[in-house]
PDB file of C-alpha atoms in Angstrom:
ATOM      1  CA  MET A 103       0.114   0.035  -0.078  1.00  0.00           C
ATOM      2  CA  SER A 104       1.404   3.421  -1.011  1.00  0.00           C
ATOM      3  CA  GLY A 105       1.705   6.253   1.317  1.00  0.00           C
ATOM      4  CA  LYS A 106      -0.313   8.455  -0.969  1.00  0.00           C
ATOM      5  CA  LYS A 107      -3.805   9.062   0.241  1.00  0.00           C
ATOM      6  CA  GLU A 108      -6.689   9.294  -2.372  1.00  0.00           C
ATOM      7  CA  THR A 109     -10.036  10.723  -1.736  1.00  0.00           C
ATOM      8  CA  VAL A 110     -13.152   8.840  -2.497  1.00  0.00           C
ATOM      9  CA  LEU A 111     -14.804  11.900  -4.113  1.00  0.00           C
ATOM     10  CA  ASP A 112     -13.170  13.454  -7.235  1.00  0.00           C
ATOM     11  CA  LEU A 113     -14.138  17.103  -6.952  1.00  0.00           C
ATOM     12  CA  GLY A 114     -11.859  18.112  -9.685  1.00  0.00           C
ATOM     13  CA  LYS A 115     -14.475  17.466 -12.373  1.00  0.00           C
ATOM     14  CA  PHE A 116     -16.758  20.078 -10.740  1.00  0.00           C
ATOM     15  CA  ILE A 117     -14.192  22.868 -10.743  1.00  0.00           C
ATOM     16  CA  ASP A 118     -15.753  25.991 -12.349  1.00  0.00           C
ATOM     17  CA  LYS A 119     -19.204  24.149 -12.472  1.00  0.00           C
ATOM     18  CA  GLY A 120     -22.290  24.464 -10.433  1.00  0.00           C
ATOM     19  CA  VAL A 121     -22.645  22.397  -7.282  1.00  0.00           C
ATOM     20  CA  ARG A 122     -25.313  22.037  -4.580  1.00  0.00           C
ATOM     21  CA  VAL A 123     -23.948  21.453  -1.067  1.00  0.00           C
ATOM     22  CA  LYS A 124     -25.726  20.228   1.890  1.00  0.00           C
ATOM     23  CA  LEU A 125     -24.276  21.288   5.200  1.00  0.00           C
ATOM     24  CA  SER A 126     -24.613  19.810   8.761  1.00  0.00           C
ATOM     25  CA  GLY A 127     -27.434  21.765  10.423  1.00  0.00           C
ATOM     26  CA  GLY A 128     -29.685  21.677   7.442  1.00  0.00           C
ATOM     27  CA  ARG A 129     -28.467  24.548   5.332  1.00  0.00           C
ATOM     28  CA  GLU A 130     -28.158  24.093   1.576  1.00  0.00           C
ATOM     29  CA  VAL A 131     -26.171  26.258  -0.821  1.00  0.00           C
ATOM     30  CA  THR A 132     -25.499  26.286  -4.582  1.00  0.00           C
ATOM     31  CA  GLY A 133     -22.577  28.071  -6.259  1.00  0.00           C
ATOM     32  CA  THR A 134     -19.632  27.559  -8.557  1.00  0.00           C
ATOM     33  CA  LEU A 135     -16.943  25.451  -7.193  1.00  0.00           C
ATOM     34  CA  LYS A 136     -13.701  27.400  -7.352  1.00  0.00           C
ATOM     35  CA  GLY A 137     -11.357  25.280  -5.110  1.00  0.00           C
ATOM     36  CA  PHE A 138     -11.073  22.307  -2.559  1.00  0.00           C
ATOM     37  CA  ASP A 139      -8.638  20.466  -0.319  1.00  0.00           C
ATOM     38  CA  GLN A 140      -8.068  17.063   0.981  1.00  0.00           C
ATOM     39  CA  LEU A 141     -10.072  18.062   4.129  1.00  0.00           C
ATOM     40  CA  LEU A 142     -13.189  18.922   1.869  1.00  0.00           C
ATOM     41  CA  ASN A 143     -12.948  22.497   2.611  1.00  0.00           C
ATOM     42  CA  LEU A 144     -14.850  24.109  -0.437  1.00  0.00           C
ATOM     43  CA  VAL A 145     -14.621  27.577  -1.944  1.00  0.00           C
ATOM     44  CA  LEU A 146     -17.838  28.479  -3.732  1.00  0.00           C
ATOM     45  CA  ASP A 147     -18.410  31.694  -5.835  1.00  0.00           C
ATOM     46  CA  GLU A 148     -21.781  33.287  -6.629  1.00  0.00           C
ATOM     47  CA  CYS A 149     -23.183  31.308  -3.848  1.00  0.00           C
ATOM     48  CA  VAL A 150     -26.903  31.234  -3.030  1.00  0.00           C
ATOM     49  CA  GLU A 151     -28.451  29.789   0.192  1.00  0.00           C
ATOM     50  CA  TYR A 152     -31.852  28.178   0.002  1.00  0.00           C
ATOM     51  CA  LEU A 153     -33.832  29.234   3.186  1.00  0.00           C
ATOM     52  CA  ARG A 154     -35.742  26.886   5.490  1.00  0.00           C
ATOM     53  CA  ASP A 155     -39.444  26.963   6.129  1.00  0.00           C
ATOM     54  CA  VAL A 156     -40.256  28.780   9.370  1.00  0.00           C
ATOM     55  CA  ASP A 157     -42.904  26.105  10.319  1.00  0.00           C
ATOM     56  CA  ASP A 158     -40.967  23.117   9.180  1.00  0.00           C
ATOM     57  CA  PRO A 159     -37.123  23.621   9.579  1.00  0.00           C
ATOM     58  CA  LEU A 160     -36.525  20.413   7.638  1.00  0.00           C
ATOM     59  CA  LYS A 161     -38.148  21.694   4.632  1.00  0.00           C
ATOM     60  CA  ILE A 162     -36.399  23.889   2.077  1.00  0.00           C
ATOM     61  CA  THR A 163     -38.404  26.849   0.388  1.00  0.00           C
ATOM     62  CA  ASP A 164     -37.937  28.523  -2.793  1.00  0.00           C
ATOM     63  CA  GLU A 165     -36.651  31.733  -0.948  1.00  0.00           C
ATOM     64  CA  THR A 166     -33.153  32.409  -1.301  1.00  0.00           C
ATOM     65  CA  ARG A 167     -30.347  34.892  -0.313  1.00  0.00           C
ATOM     66  CA  SER A 168     -27.118  35.576  -2.098  1.00  0.00           C
ATOM     67  CA  LEU A 169     -23.921  35.009  -0.160  1.00  0.00           C
ATOM     68  CA  GLY A 170     -21.270  35.729  -2.980  1.00  0.00           C
ATOM     69  CA  LEU A 171     -17.928  34.105  -2.324  1.00  0.00           C
ATOM     70  CA  ILE A 172     -17.789  31.679   0.485  1.00  0.00           C
ATOM     71  CA  VAL A 173     -15.555  28.867   2.146  1.00  0.00           C
ATOM     72  CA  CYS A 174     -17.460  25.871   3.469  1.00  0.00           C
ATOM     73  CA  ARG A 175     -15.516  23.988   6.241  1.00  0.00           C
ATOM     74  CA  GLY A 176     -15.061  20.507   5.309  1.00  0.00           C
ATOM     75  CA  THR A 177     -16.307  19.228   8.675  1.00  0.00           C
ATOM     76  CA  SER A 178     -19.725  20.705   8.087  1.00  0.00           C
ATOM     77  CA  VAL A 179     -20.017  19.414   4.380  1.00  0.00           C
ATOM     78  CA  MET A 180     -22.509  16.451   4.107  1.00  0.00           C
ATOM     79  CA  VAL A 181     -23.222  16.094   0.338  1.00  0.00           C
ATOM     80  CA  VAL A 182     -21.821  17.623  -2.799  1.00  0.00           C
ATOM     81  CA  SER A 183     -23.689  17.131  -6.018  1.00  0.00           C
ATOM     82  CA  GLY A 184     -23.349  18.668  -9.523  1.00  0.00           C
ATOM     83  CA  LEU A 185     -26.250  20.821 -10.706  1.00  0.00           C
ATOM     84  CA  ASP A 186     -26.066  19.416 -14.234  1.00  0.00           C
ATOM     85  CA  GLY A 187     -28.607  16.646 -14.600  1.00  0.00           C
ATOM     86  CA  MET A 188     -30.236  17.208 -11.198  1.00  0.00           C
ATOM     87  CA  GLU A 189     -33.965  17.497 -11.044  1.00  0.00           C
ATOM     88  CA  GLU A 190     -36.723  17.396  -8.314  1.00  0.00           C
ATOM     89  CA  ILE A 191     -39.064  14.393  -8.301  1.00  0.00           C
ATOM     90  CA  ALA A 192     -42.201  13.669  -6.488  1.00  0.00           C
ATOM     91  CA  ASN A 193     -41.917  11.979  -3.082  1.00  0.00           C
ATOM     92  CA  PRO A 194     -42.602   8.123  -3.912  1.00  0.00           C
ATOM     93  CA  PHE A 195     -43.377   7.393  -0.152  1.00  0.00           C
ATOM     94  CA  LEU A 196     -46.341   9.764   0.284  1.00  0.00           C
ATOM     95  CA  PRO A 197     -49.637   7.926  -0.076  1.00  0.00           C
ATOM     96  CA  SER A 198     -51.131   8.028  -3.668  1.00  0.00           C
ATOM     97  CA  GLU A 199     -54.035  10.331  -4.329  1.00  0.00           C
ATOM     98  CA  GLU A 200     -55.460   7.847  -6.868  1.00  0.00           C
ATOM     99  CA  GLY A 201     -56.295   5.438  -4.089  1.00  0.00           C
ATOM    100  CA  GLY A 202     -53.459   3.026  -4.902  1.00  0.00           C
ATOM    101  CA  ALA A 203     -52.292   0.449  -2.386  1.00  0.00           C
ATOM    102  CA  VAL A 204     -50.234   1.582   0.544  1.00  0.00           C
ATOM    103  CA  MET A 205     -47.306  -0.676   1.745  1.00  0.00           C
ATOM    104  CA  ALA A 206     -47.706  -1.990   5.302  1.00  0.00           C
ATOM    105  CA  GLY A 207     -44.500  -2.011   7.241  1.00  0.00           C
TER     106      GLY A 207
END
């Protein structure tokens, strides 16, 4: 085994591309990835934070606020995903409105 450490996640392919980052504590931001290091510290430019619902803090709303250039500390980064090819889908676990069968657990 060599002394060189390799990361599981290759963020190099996302440099200068849009990414969505979920942080511990529930915050979500999107921006252009400008840099990263082996500790997963991220530099995002043109960053936008998606605000949470006041009534349900686990739900993200369409409200946003512009943050500009930010540094995300690697210890708080939970998920990094590219914006290309990302789309929102309906929740498959909600009961069907058509009266379909609901799975019993």
